[in-house]
Amino acid sequence: MSKKKPNVLDGFKAFLMRGNVVDLAVAVVIGAAFTNIVNSVVKGVINPLVGAIGTKNLDSYSSCLKDPCKVAADGTVQSGIPIMWGTVLGATLSFVITAAVVYFLMVLPMSKYLARQEARRKAKEGTHEIIEVTELEVLKEIRDALVAQRGSGHDER
């Protein structure tokens, strides 16, 4: 008898049906929607705050490594070597805001919730252990009392 070779399509179907692939797909979709929120916060809140000091558009902050620096409106470099540090600053702010929101709104509450669940589980286990120890001690006392009664009963005969 010969074993049937695993079908590539069956393997692919099994891969897609695993739970972690579906979870990953959901995470990507939620992440994309979350990115829009973060970008809106950066453009609507952070950039105006920076604009109070300088300009509202962080992309306009740059330094020139080799003069003369000329950048077209579409972002293409026409001459010189510009260092676009404002763009990097904007991306860094977006990352920090995203990380902070994810941490404070998702990771921290979830870790506190899991810690509470673990404490409840340990408290339940501790209660069961105390009850079991107490029952064991009571049973030992009963045994000792019965042994003592038998011992004293044998002496009376």
N, CA, C and O of each residue as an XYZ file, in Angstrom:
628
protein
N       0.825     -1.173      0.000
C       0.000      0.000      0.000
C       0.872      1.241      0.000
O       1.927      1.282      0.633
N       0.423      2.220     -0.703
C       1.178      3.468     -0.748
C       0.389      4.551     -0.035
O      -0.834      4.644     -0.148
N       1.131      5.369      0.705
C       0.478      6.474      1.395
C       0.143      7.575      0.418
O       0.896      7.851     -0.517
N      -0.988      8.196      0.645
C      -1.412      9.307     -0.203
C      -0.596     10.541      0.168
O      -0.492     10.907      1.339
N      -0.019     11.176     -0.852
C       0.758     12.393     -0.606
C      -0.177     13.504     -0.158
O      -1.279     13.651     -0.688
N       0.272     14.296      0.832
C      -0.599     15.399      1.252
C      -0.794     16.397      0.104
O       0.158     16.793     -0.568
N      -2.016     16.777     -0.091
C      -2.374     17.708     -1.145
C      -1.978     19.127     -0.720
O      -2.183     19.510      0.432
N      -1.423     19.889     -1.631
C      -1.007     21.256     -1.336
C      -2.212     22.097     -0.936
O      -2.118     22.908     -0.014
N      -3.319     21.921     -1.598
C      -4.516     22.694     -1.277
C      -5.061     22.342      0.102
O      -5.557     23.213      0.816
N      -4.971     21.051      0.484
C      -5.411     20.664      1.832
C      -4.533     21.319      2.888
O      -5.032     21.777      3.916
N      -3.239     21.364      2.641
C      -2.321     22.021      3.569
C      -2.606     23.503      3.683
O      -2.582     24.067      4.777
N      -2.878     24.136      2.542
C      -3.189     25.565      2.534
C      -4.490     25.838      3.286
O      -4.594     26.810      4.034
N      -5.487     24.964      3.077
C      -6.774     25.108      3.764
C      -6.576     24.962      5.276
O      -7.146     25.728      6.053
N      -5.778     23.993      5.689
C      -5.515     23.802      7.124
C      -4.801     25.016      7.703
O      -5.080     25.424      8.831
N      -3.879     25.596      6.935
C      -3.162     26.794      7.371
C      -4.125     27.956      7.583
O      -4.044     28.658      8.591
N      -5.038     28.158      6.631
C      -5.985     29.268      6.725
C      -7.005     29.077      7.839
O      -7.498     30.055      8.401
N      -7.322     27.842      8.160
C      -8.344     27.579      9.156
C      -7.812     27.603     10.591
O      -8.593     27.559     11.542
N      -6.504     27.670     10.749
C      -5.966     27.765     12.106
C      -6.415     29.083     12.713
O      -6.505     30.094     12.017
N      -6.692     29.072     13.984
C      -7.223     30.247     14.672
C      -6.290     31.438     14.643
O      -6.748     32.574     14.523
N      -4.979     31.204     14.750
C      -4.075     32.346     14.832
C      -3.992     33.113     13.517
O      -3.679     34.304     13.532
N      -4.257     32.483     12.400
C      -4.256     33.199     11.120
C      -5.447     34.145     11.053
O      -5.322     35.280     10.593
N      -6.593     33.679     11.509
C      -7.786     34.521     11.521
C      -7.577     35.688     12.492
O      -7.925     36.827     12.181
N      -7.011     35.400     13.664
C      -6.719     36.464     14.639
C      -5.774     37.494     14.048
O      -5.948     38.696     14.248
N      -4.779     37.022     13.323
C      -3.820     37.926     12.695
C      -4.502     38.810     11.652
O      -4.215     40.004     11.570
N      -5.391     38.239     10.867
C      -6.110     39.018      9.866
C      -6.963     40.101     10.528
O      -7.010     41.236     10.054
N      -7.631     39.749     11.615
C      -8.436     40.730     12.349
C      -7.540     41.832     12.897
O      -7.891     43.010     12.836
N      -6.380     41.450     13.434
C      -5.447     42.440     13.979
C      -4.958     43.401     12.903
O      -4.805     44.592     13.172
N      -4.712     42.917     11.709
C      -4.249     43.785     10.617
C      -5.335     44.783     10.235
O      -5.054     45.962     10.022
N      -6.571     44.309     10.149
C      -7.681     45.206      9.789
C      -7.880     46.269     10.868
O      -8.031     47.450     10.558
N      -7.879     45.852     12.133
C      -8.035     46.807     13.235
C      -6.847     47.761     13.263
O      -7.015     48.955     13.510
N      -5.656     47.246     13.012
C      -4.459     48.093     12.980
C      -4.534     49.149     11.900
O      -4.118     50.288     12.116
N      -5.057     48.790     10.740
C      -5.192     49.759      9.647
C      -6.182     50.863     10.028
O      -5.938     52.040      9.763
N      -7.289     50.480     10.646
C      -8.265     51.477     11.083
C      -7.678     52.344     12.196
O      -7.925     53.549     12.243
N      -6.909     51.737     13.082
C      -6.283     52.463     14.176
C      -5.248     53.458     13.659
O      -5.077     54.537     14.226
N      -4.562     53.091     12.584
C      -3.578     53.993     11.973
C      -4.238     55.283     11.520
O      -3.658     56.359     11.667
N      -5.437     55.192     10.972
C      -6.161     56.394     10.554
C      -6.452     57.297     11.741
O      -6.347     58.519     11.635
N      -6.817     56.703     12.870
C      -7.086     57.502     14.071
C      -5.819     58.215     14.526
O      -5.847     59.408     14.825
N      -4.718     57.487     14.576
C      -3.455     58.079     15.024
C      -3.018     59.195     14.078
O      -2.587     60.257     14.526
N      -3.128     58.957     12.784
C      -2.762     60.004     11.816
C      -3.630     61.241     11.995
O      -3.145     62.364     11.863
N      -4.904     61.043     12.294
C      -5.791     62.181     12.532
C      -5.378     62.948     13.784
O      -5.424     64.178     13.800
N      -4.977     62.238     14.825
C      -4.525     62.905     16.055
C      -3.259     63.705     15.780
O      -3.116     64.834     16.248
N      -2.341     63.116     15.020
C      -1.094     63.825     14.704
C      -1.397     65.077     13.887
O      -0.880     66.155     14.179
N      -2.234     64.931     12.866
C      -2.532     66.082     12.003
C      -3.419     67.114     12.703
O      -3.253     68.317     12.501
N      -4.360     66.640     13.524
C      -5.316     67.556     14.132
C      -4.892     68.148     15.461
O      -5.361     69.225     15.829
N      -4.000     67.459     16.205
C      -3.616     67.935     17.527
C      -2.120     68.249     17.600
O      -1.729     69.356     17.972
N      -1.302     67.283     17.249
C       0.149     67.437     17.404
C       0.695     68.508     16.462
O       1.424     69.403     16.890
N       0.344     68.418     15.190
C       0.862     69.404     14.235
C       0.462     70.841     14.596
O       1.308     71.730     14.496
N      -0.784     71.115     15.009
C      -1.104     72.480     15.437
C      -0.309     72.921     16.662
O       0.076     74.086     16.764
N      -0.058     71.993     17.596
C       0.770     72.346     18.756
C       2.190     72.703     18.324
O       2.780     73.668     18.809
N       2.718     71.913     17.411
C       4.047     72.229     16.864
C       3.961     73.517     16.061
O       4.903     74.310     16.047
N       2.825     73.729     15.390
C       2.621     74.940     14.598
C       2.621     76.201     15.436
O       2.924     77.284     14.934
N       2.283     76.069     16.715
C       2.329     77.240     17.601
C       3.767     77.719     17.772
O       4.015     78.899     18.018
N       4.705     76.792     17.640
C       6.129     77.132     17.747
C       6.706     77.477     16.379
O       7.482     78.423     16.243
N       6.325     76.707     15.376
C       6.893     76.894     14.042
C       5.824     76.777     12.979
O       4.912     77.601     12.901
N       5.943     75.754     12.167
C       4.976     75.515     11.098
C       4.128     74.290     11.418
O       4.575     73.402     12.144
N       2.915     74.231     10.888
C       2.027     73.114     11.170
C       2.458     71.835     10.457
O       2.114     70.739     10.900
N       3.189     71.955      9.382
C       3.593     70.794      8.600
C       5.004     70.377      9.006
O       5.973     71.063      8.682
N       5.120     69.256      9.713
C       6.439     68.788     10.146
C       7.327     68.409      8.960
O       8.554     68.449      9.058
N       6.704     68.045      7.847
C       7.481     67.655      6.666
C       8.324     68.806      6.134
O       9.299     68.576      5.418
N       7.965     70.029      6.469
C       8.715     71.168      5.938
C      10.018     71.414      6.705
O      10.861     72.187      6.249
N      10.194     70.767      7.865
C      11.441     70.929      8.611
C      12.519     70.074      7.961
O      12.376     68.858      7.831
N      13.599     70.730      7.555
C      14.691     70.009      6.916
C      15.977     70.813      7.062
O      15.970     71.999      7.392
N      17.059     70.132      6.807
C      18.369     70.773      6.779
C      19.019     70.428      5.448
O      18.710     69.408      4.833
N      19.912     71.286      5.023
C      20.548     71.066      3.735
C      21.978     70.590      3.954
O      22.789     71.282      4.570
N      22.276     69.398      3.442
C      23.613     68.848      3.578
C      24.545     69.410      2.501
O      25.732     69.629      2.741
N      23.988     69.636      1.321
C      24.782     70.199      0.214
C      23.918     71.239     -0.485
O      22.869     70.911     -1.038
N      24.364     72.509     -0.459
C      23.611     73.614     -1.073
C      23.737     73.584     -2.589
O      24.698     73.011     -3.103
N      22.834     74.160     -3.298
C      21.536     74.696     -2.891
C      20.510     73.576     -2.863
O      20.471     72.740     -3.766
N      19.689     73.558     -1.838
C      18.646     72.534     -1.686
C      17.341     73.068     -2.256
O      16.834     74.103     -1.823
N      16.814     72.357     -3.219
C      15.517     72.687     -3.785
C      14.704     71.404     -3.891
O      15.114     70.435     -4.531
N      13.535     71.424     -3.245
C      12.634     70.274     -3.264
C      11.328     70.740     -3.886
O      10.766     71.758     -3.483
N      10.851     69.987     -4.870
C       9.594     70.335     -5.535
C       8.423     70.076     -4.599
O       8.577     69.410     -3.575
N       7.255     70.599     -4.948
C       6.054     70.457     -4.130
C       5.649     68.994     -3.958
O       5.046     68.631     -2.948
N       5.981     68.149     -4.947
C       5.625     66.731     -4.849
C       6.641     65.932     -4.035
O       6.462     64.727     -3.859
N       7.704     66.569     -3.534
C       8.677     65.912     -2.681
C       9.936     65.451     -3.387
O      10.850     64.931     -2.746
N       9.999     65.635     -4.697
C      11.212     65.220     -5.410
C      12.302     66.267     -5.224
O      12.042     67.470     -5.229
N      13.522     65.782     -5.062
C      14.665     66.668     -4.851
C      15.154     67.156     -6.211
O      15.466     66.361     -7.098
N      15.213     68.484     -6.357
C      15.665     69.064     -7.617
C      17.166     69.343     -7.587
O      17.853     69.164     -8.592
N      17.675     69.783     -6.433
C      19.117     70.016     -6.321
C      19.528     69.951     -4.863
O      18.704     70.164     -3.973
N      20.799     69.659     -4.610
C      21.320     69.587     -3.253
C      20.973     68.271     -2.583
O      20.389     67.370     -3.185
N      21.352     68.190     -1.317
C      21.070     66.996     -0.529
C      20.348     67.431      0.753
O      20.985     67.773      1.749
N      19.007     67.411      0.713
C      18.254     67.808      1.909
C      18.091     66.636      2.891
O      17.901     65.491      2.481
N      18.168     66.940      4.170
C      17.877     65.963      5.226
C      16.500     66.325      5.766
O      16.327     67.371      6.391
N      15.530     65.465      5.524
C      14.140     65.738      5.883
C      13.849     65.221      7.300
O      13.124     64.241      7.463
N      14.406     65.869      8.307
C      14.258     65.397      9.674
C      12.855     65.647     10.219
O      12.460     64.992     11.183
N      12.107     66.546      9.652
C      10.723     66.787     10.077
C       9.839     65.590      9.775
O       8.949     65.259     10.559
N      10.079     64.941      8.645
C       9.319     63.750      8.283
C       9.594     62.630      9.279
O       8.682     61.919      9.702
N      10.866     62.486      9.647
C      11.242     61.466     10.629
C      10.611     61.795     11.989
O      10.132     60.898     12.683
N      10.610     63.067     12.363
C      10.003     63.486     13.620
C       8.506     63.173     13.628
O       7.976     62.682     14.624
N       7.838     63.457     12.528
C       6.400     63.165     12.428
C       6.115     61.681     12.544
O       5.183     61.276     13.239
N       6.920     60.860     11.859
C       6.740     59.406     11.941
C       7.028     58.906     13.350
O       6.343     58.010     13.842
N       8.040     59.480     14.003
C       8.369     59.091     15.373
C       7.233     59.449     16.321
O       6.871     58.649     17.185
N       6.667     60.649     16.167
C       5.526     61.040     16.998
C       4.339     60.099     16.781
O       3.665     59.710     17.735
N       4.091     59.743     15.533
C       2.994     58.810     15.243
C       3.233     57.469     15.933
O       2.313     56.877     16.495
N       4.479     56.998     15.883
C       4.814     55.725     16.519
C       4.628     55.806     18.038
O       4.032     54.914     18.642
N       5.137     56.870     18.645
C       5.045     57.014     20.100
C       3.579     57.116     20.530
O       3.178     56.507     21.522
N       2.784     57.879     19.788
C       1.365     58.002     20.119
C       0.669     56.649     19.973
O      -0.117     56.258     20.836
N       0.955     55.942     18.892
C       0.363     54.621     18.682
C       0.749     53.675     19.805
O      -0.102     52.984     20.366
N       2.042     53.646     20.135
C       2.507     52.760     21.200
C       1.864     53.119     22.538
O       1.477     52.229     23.296
N       1.748     54.407     22.833
C       1.144     54.838     24.100
C      -0.328     54.444     24.161
O      -0.794     53.940     25.183
N      -1.054     54.668     23.082
C      -2.481     54.325     23.069
C      -2.662     52.818     23.198
O      -3.508     52.360     23.965
N      -1.878     52.047     22.459
C      -1.979     50.591     22.550
C      -1.658     50.129     23.968
O      -2.345     49.266     24.514
N      -0.620     50.701     24.560
C      -0.224     50.277     25.905
C      -1.287     50.649     26.937
O      -1.727     49.804     27.716
N      -1.697     51.922     26.938
C      -2.604     52.388     27.984
C      -4.051     51.942     27.791
O      -4.779     51.789     28.772
N      -4.481     51.732     26.551
C      -5.869     51.343     26.318
C      -6.064     49.852     26.099
O      -7.185     49.356     26.203
N      -4.980     49.122     25.794
C      -5.134     47.696     25.522
C      -4.274     46.820     26.434
O      -4.800     45.945     27.121
N      -2.972     47.043     26.449
C      -2.057     46.157     27.171
C      -2.230     46.295     28.679
O      -2.387     45.288     29.369
N      -2.204     47.510     29.201
C      -2.296     47.726     30.642
C      -3.617     47.216     31.223
O      -3.594     46.488     32.215
N      -4.771     47.575     30.639
C      -6.024     47.025     31.186
C      -6.085     45.497     31.095
O      -6.593     44.844     32.007
N      -5.574     44.925     30.006
C      -5.613     43.471     29.865
C      -4.709     42.801     30.897
O      -5.081     41.771     31.460
N      -3.534     43.363     31.155
C      -2.642     42.762     32.144
C      -3.231     42.887     33.548
O      -3.092     41.970     34.357
N      -3.891     44.017     33.847
C      -4.554     44.155     35.147
C      -5.698     43.151     35.282
O      -5.877     42.545     36.338
N      -6.458     42.980     34.225
C      -7.559     42.015     34.234
C      -7.030     40.600     34.463
O      -7.574     39.857     35.279
N      -5.964     40.227     33.739
C      -5.394     38.889     33.889
C      -4.809     38.697     35.286
O      -4.899     37.606     35.848
N      -4.210     39.747     35.852
C      -3.668     39.654     37.214
C      -4.795     39.440     38.222
O      -4.645     38.655     39.158
N      -5.934     40.137     38.037
C      -7.084     39.947     38.925
C      -7.626     38.516     38.816
O      -7.955     37.885     39.821
N      -7.713     38.020     37.580
C      -8.198     36.654     37.371
C      -7.268     35.645     38.052
O      -7.727     34.695     38.685
N      -5.961     35.862     37.914
C      -4.982     34.970     38.531
C      -5.091     35.024     40.053
O      -5.007     33.993     40.719
N      -5.279     36.235     40.609
C      -5.428     36.383     42.062
C      -6.687     35.657     42.541
O      -6.662     34.998     43.580
N      -7.780     35.772     41.795
C      -9.013     35.066     42.166
C      -8.808     33.559     42.126
O      -9.264     32.835     43.011
N      -8.114     33.092     41.084
C      -7.859     31.656     40.956
C      -7.012     31.165     42.128
O      -7.296     30.117     42.708
N      -5.965     31.928     42.477
C      -5.106     31.539     43.593
C      -5.870     31.590     44.914
O      -5.680     30.743     45.786
N      -6.741     32.597     45.050
C      -7.537     32.690     46.273
C      -8.456     31.481     46.402
O      -8.613     30.934     47.494
N      -9.063     31.061     45.297
C      -9.919     29.872     45.324
C      -9.112     28.643     45.696
O      -9.543     27.842     46.525
N      -7.932     28.488     45.083
C      -7.081     27.341     45.394
C      -6.642     27.386     46.850
O      -6.608     26.353     47.519
N      -6.305     28.572     47.348
C      -5.908     28.730     48.746
C      -7.032     28.347     49.684
O      -6.795     27.705     50.707
N      -8.263     28.736     49.345
C      -9.429     28.396     50.156
C      -9.624     26.889     50.183
O      -9.891     26.314     51.238
N      -9.491     26.246     49.027
C      -9.646     24.791     48.969
C      -8.572     24.109     49.805
O      -8.859     23.135     50.501
N      -7.346     24.603     49.747
C      -6.264     24.014     50.527
C      -6.535     24.171     52.013
O      -6.318     23.233     52.781
N      -7.006     25.338     52.431
C      -7.299     25.567     53.849
C      -8.406     24.625     54.302
O      -8.319     24.032     55.377
N      -9.443     24.487     53.488
C     -10.547     23.592     53.834
C     -10.041     22.159     53.914
O     -10.386     21.434     54.847
N      -9.233     21.744     52.957
C      -8.713     20.381     52.959
C      -7.827     20.145     54.172
O      -7.923     19.096     54.807
N      -6.968     21.099     54.504
C      -6.105     20.957     55.660
C      -6.949     20.899     56.921
O      -6.689     20.070     57.793
N      -7.931     21.740     57.036
C      -8.802     21.750     58.208
C      -9.542     20.421     58.336
O      -9.610     19.864     59.432
N     -10.089     19.905     57.253
C     -10.789     18.627     57.278
C      -9.838     17.507     57.680
O     -10.208     16.614     58.442
N      -8.627     17.555     57.173
C      -7.641     16.544     57.511
C      -7.299     16.600     58.997
O      -7.177     15.566     59.655
N      -7.147     17.806     59.514
C      -6.851     17.949     60.935
C      -8.020     17.438     61.783
O      -7.803     16.765     62.791
N      -9.232     17.745     61.392
C     -10.412     17.280     62.130
C     -10.477     15.762     62.105
O     -10.760     15.128     63.121
N     -10.213     15.184     60.939
C     -10.242     13.720     60.840
C      -9.159     13.087     61.716
O      -9.385     12.045     62.332
N      -7.990     13.718     61.769
C      -6.912     13.207     62.635
C      -7.333     13.286     64.097
O      -7.082     12.359     64.868
N      -7.975     14.390     64.482
C      -8.438     14.542     65.863
C      -9.494     13.492     66.201
O      -9.487     12.929     67.295
N     -10.398     13.232     65.260
C     -11.428     12.210     65.477
C     -10.768     10.845     65.641
O     -11.122     10.075     66.534
N      -9.805     10.556     64.770
C      -9.083      9.285     64.858
C      -8.395      9.148     66.216
O      -8.490      8.120     66.887
N      -7.695     10.226     66.595
C      -6.979     10.189     67.870
C      -7.950     10.003     69.035
O      -7.650      9.287     69.991
N      -9.132     10.657     68.952
C     -10.131     10.514     70.014
C     -10.663      9.090     70.054
O     -10.855      8.532     71.134
N     -10.906      8.493     68.882
C     -11.394      7.107     68.836
C     -10.344      6.144     69.377
O     -10.667      5.207     70.107
N      -9.106      6.377     69.020
C      -8.023      5.525     69.518
C      -7.936      5.657     71.037
O      -7.757      4.668     71.747
N      -8.064      6.893     71.527
C      -8.003      7.099     72.975
C      -9.178      6.421     73.665
O      -9.002      5.833     74.732
N     -10.381      6.489     73.078
C     -11.552      5.836     73.666
C     -11.369      4.319     73.682
O     -11.685      3.659     74.672
N     -10.863      3.780     72.594
C     -10.628      2.337     72.527
C      -9.580      1.926     73.553
O      -9.689      0.904     74.230
N      -8.571      2.765     73.631
C      -7.504      2.461     74.592
C      -8.014      2.472     76.009
O      -7.675      1.599     76.809
N      -8.830      3.461     76.322
C      -9.381      3.523     77.688
C     -10.442      2.475     77.902
O     -10.635      2.012     79.026
N     -11.139      2.085     76.840
C     -12.179      1.055     76.936
C     -11.560     -0.299     77.170
O     -12.129     -1.118     77.892
N     -10.394     -0.561     76.570
C      -9.742     -1.849     76.749
C      -9.213     -1.974     78.176
O      -9.137     -3.078     78.716
N      -8.856     -0.871     78.776
C      -8.281     -0.912     80.113
C      -9.347     -1.222     81.139
O      -9.028     -1.772     82.193
N     -10.642     -0.882     80.869
C     -11.707     -1.060     81.833
C     -12.145     -2.501     81.926
O     -12.734     -2.876     82.940
N     -11.898     -3.318     80.950
C     -12.364     -4.699     80.965
C     -11.629     -5.480     81.954
O     -11.884     -6.674     82.112
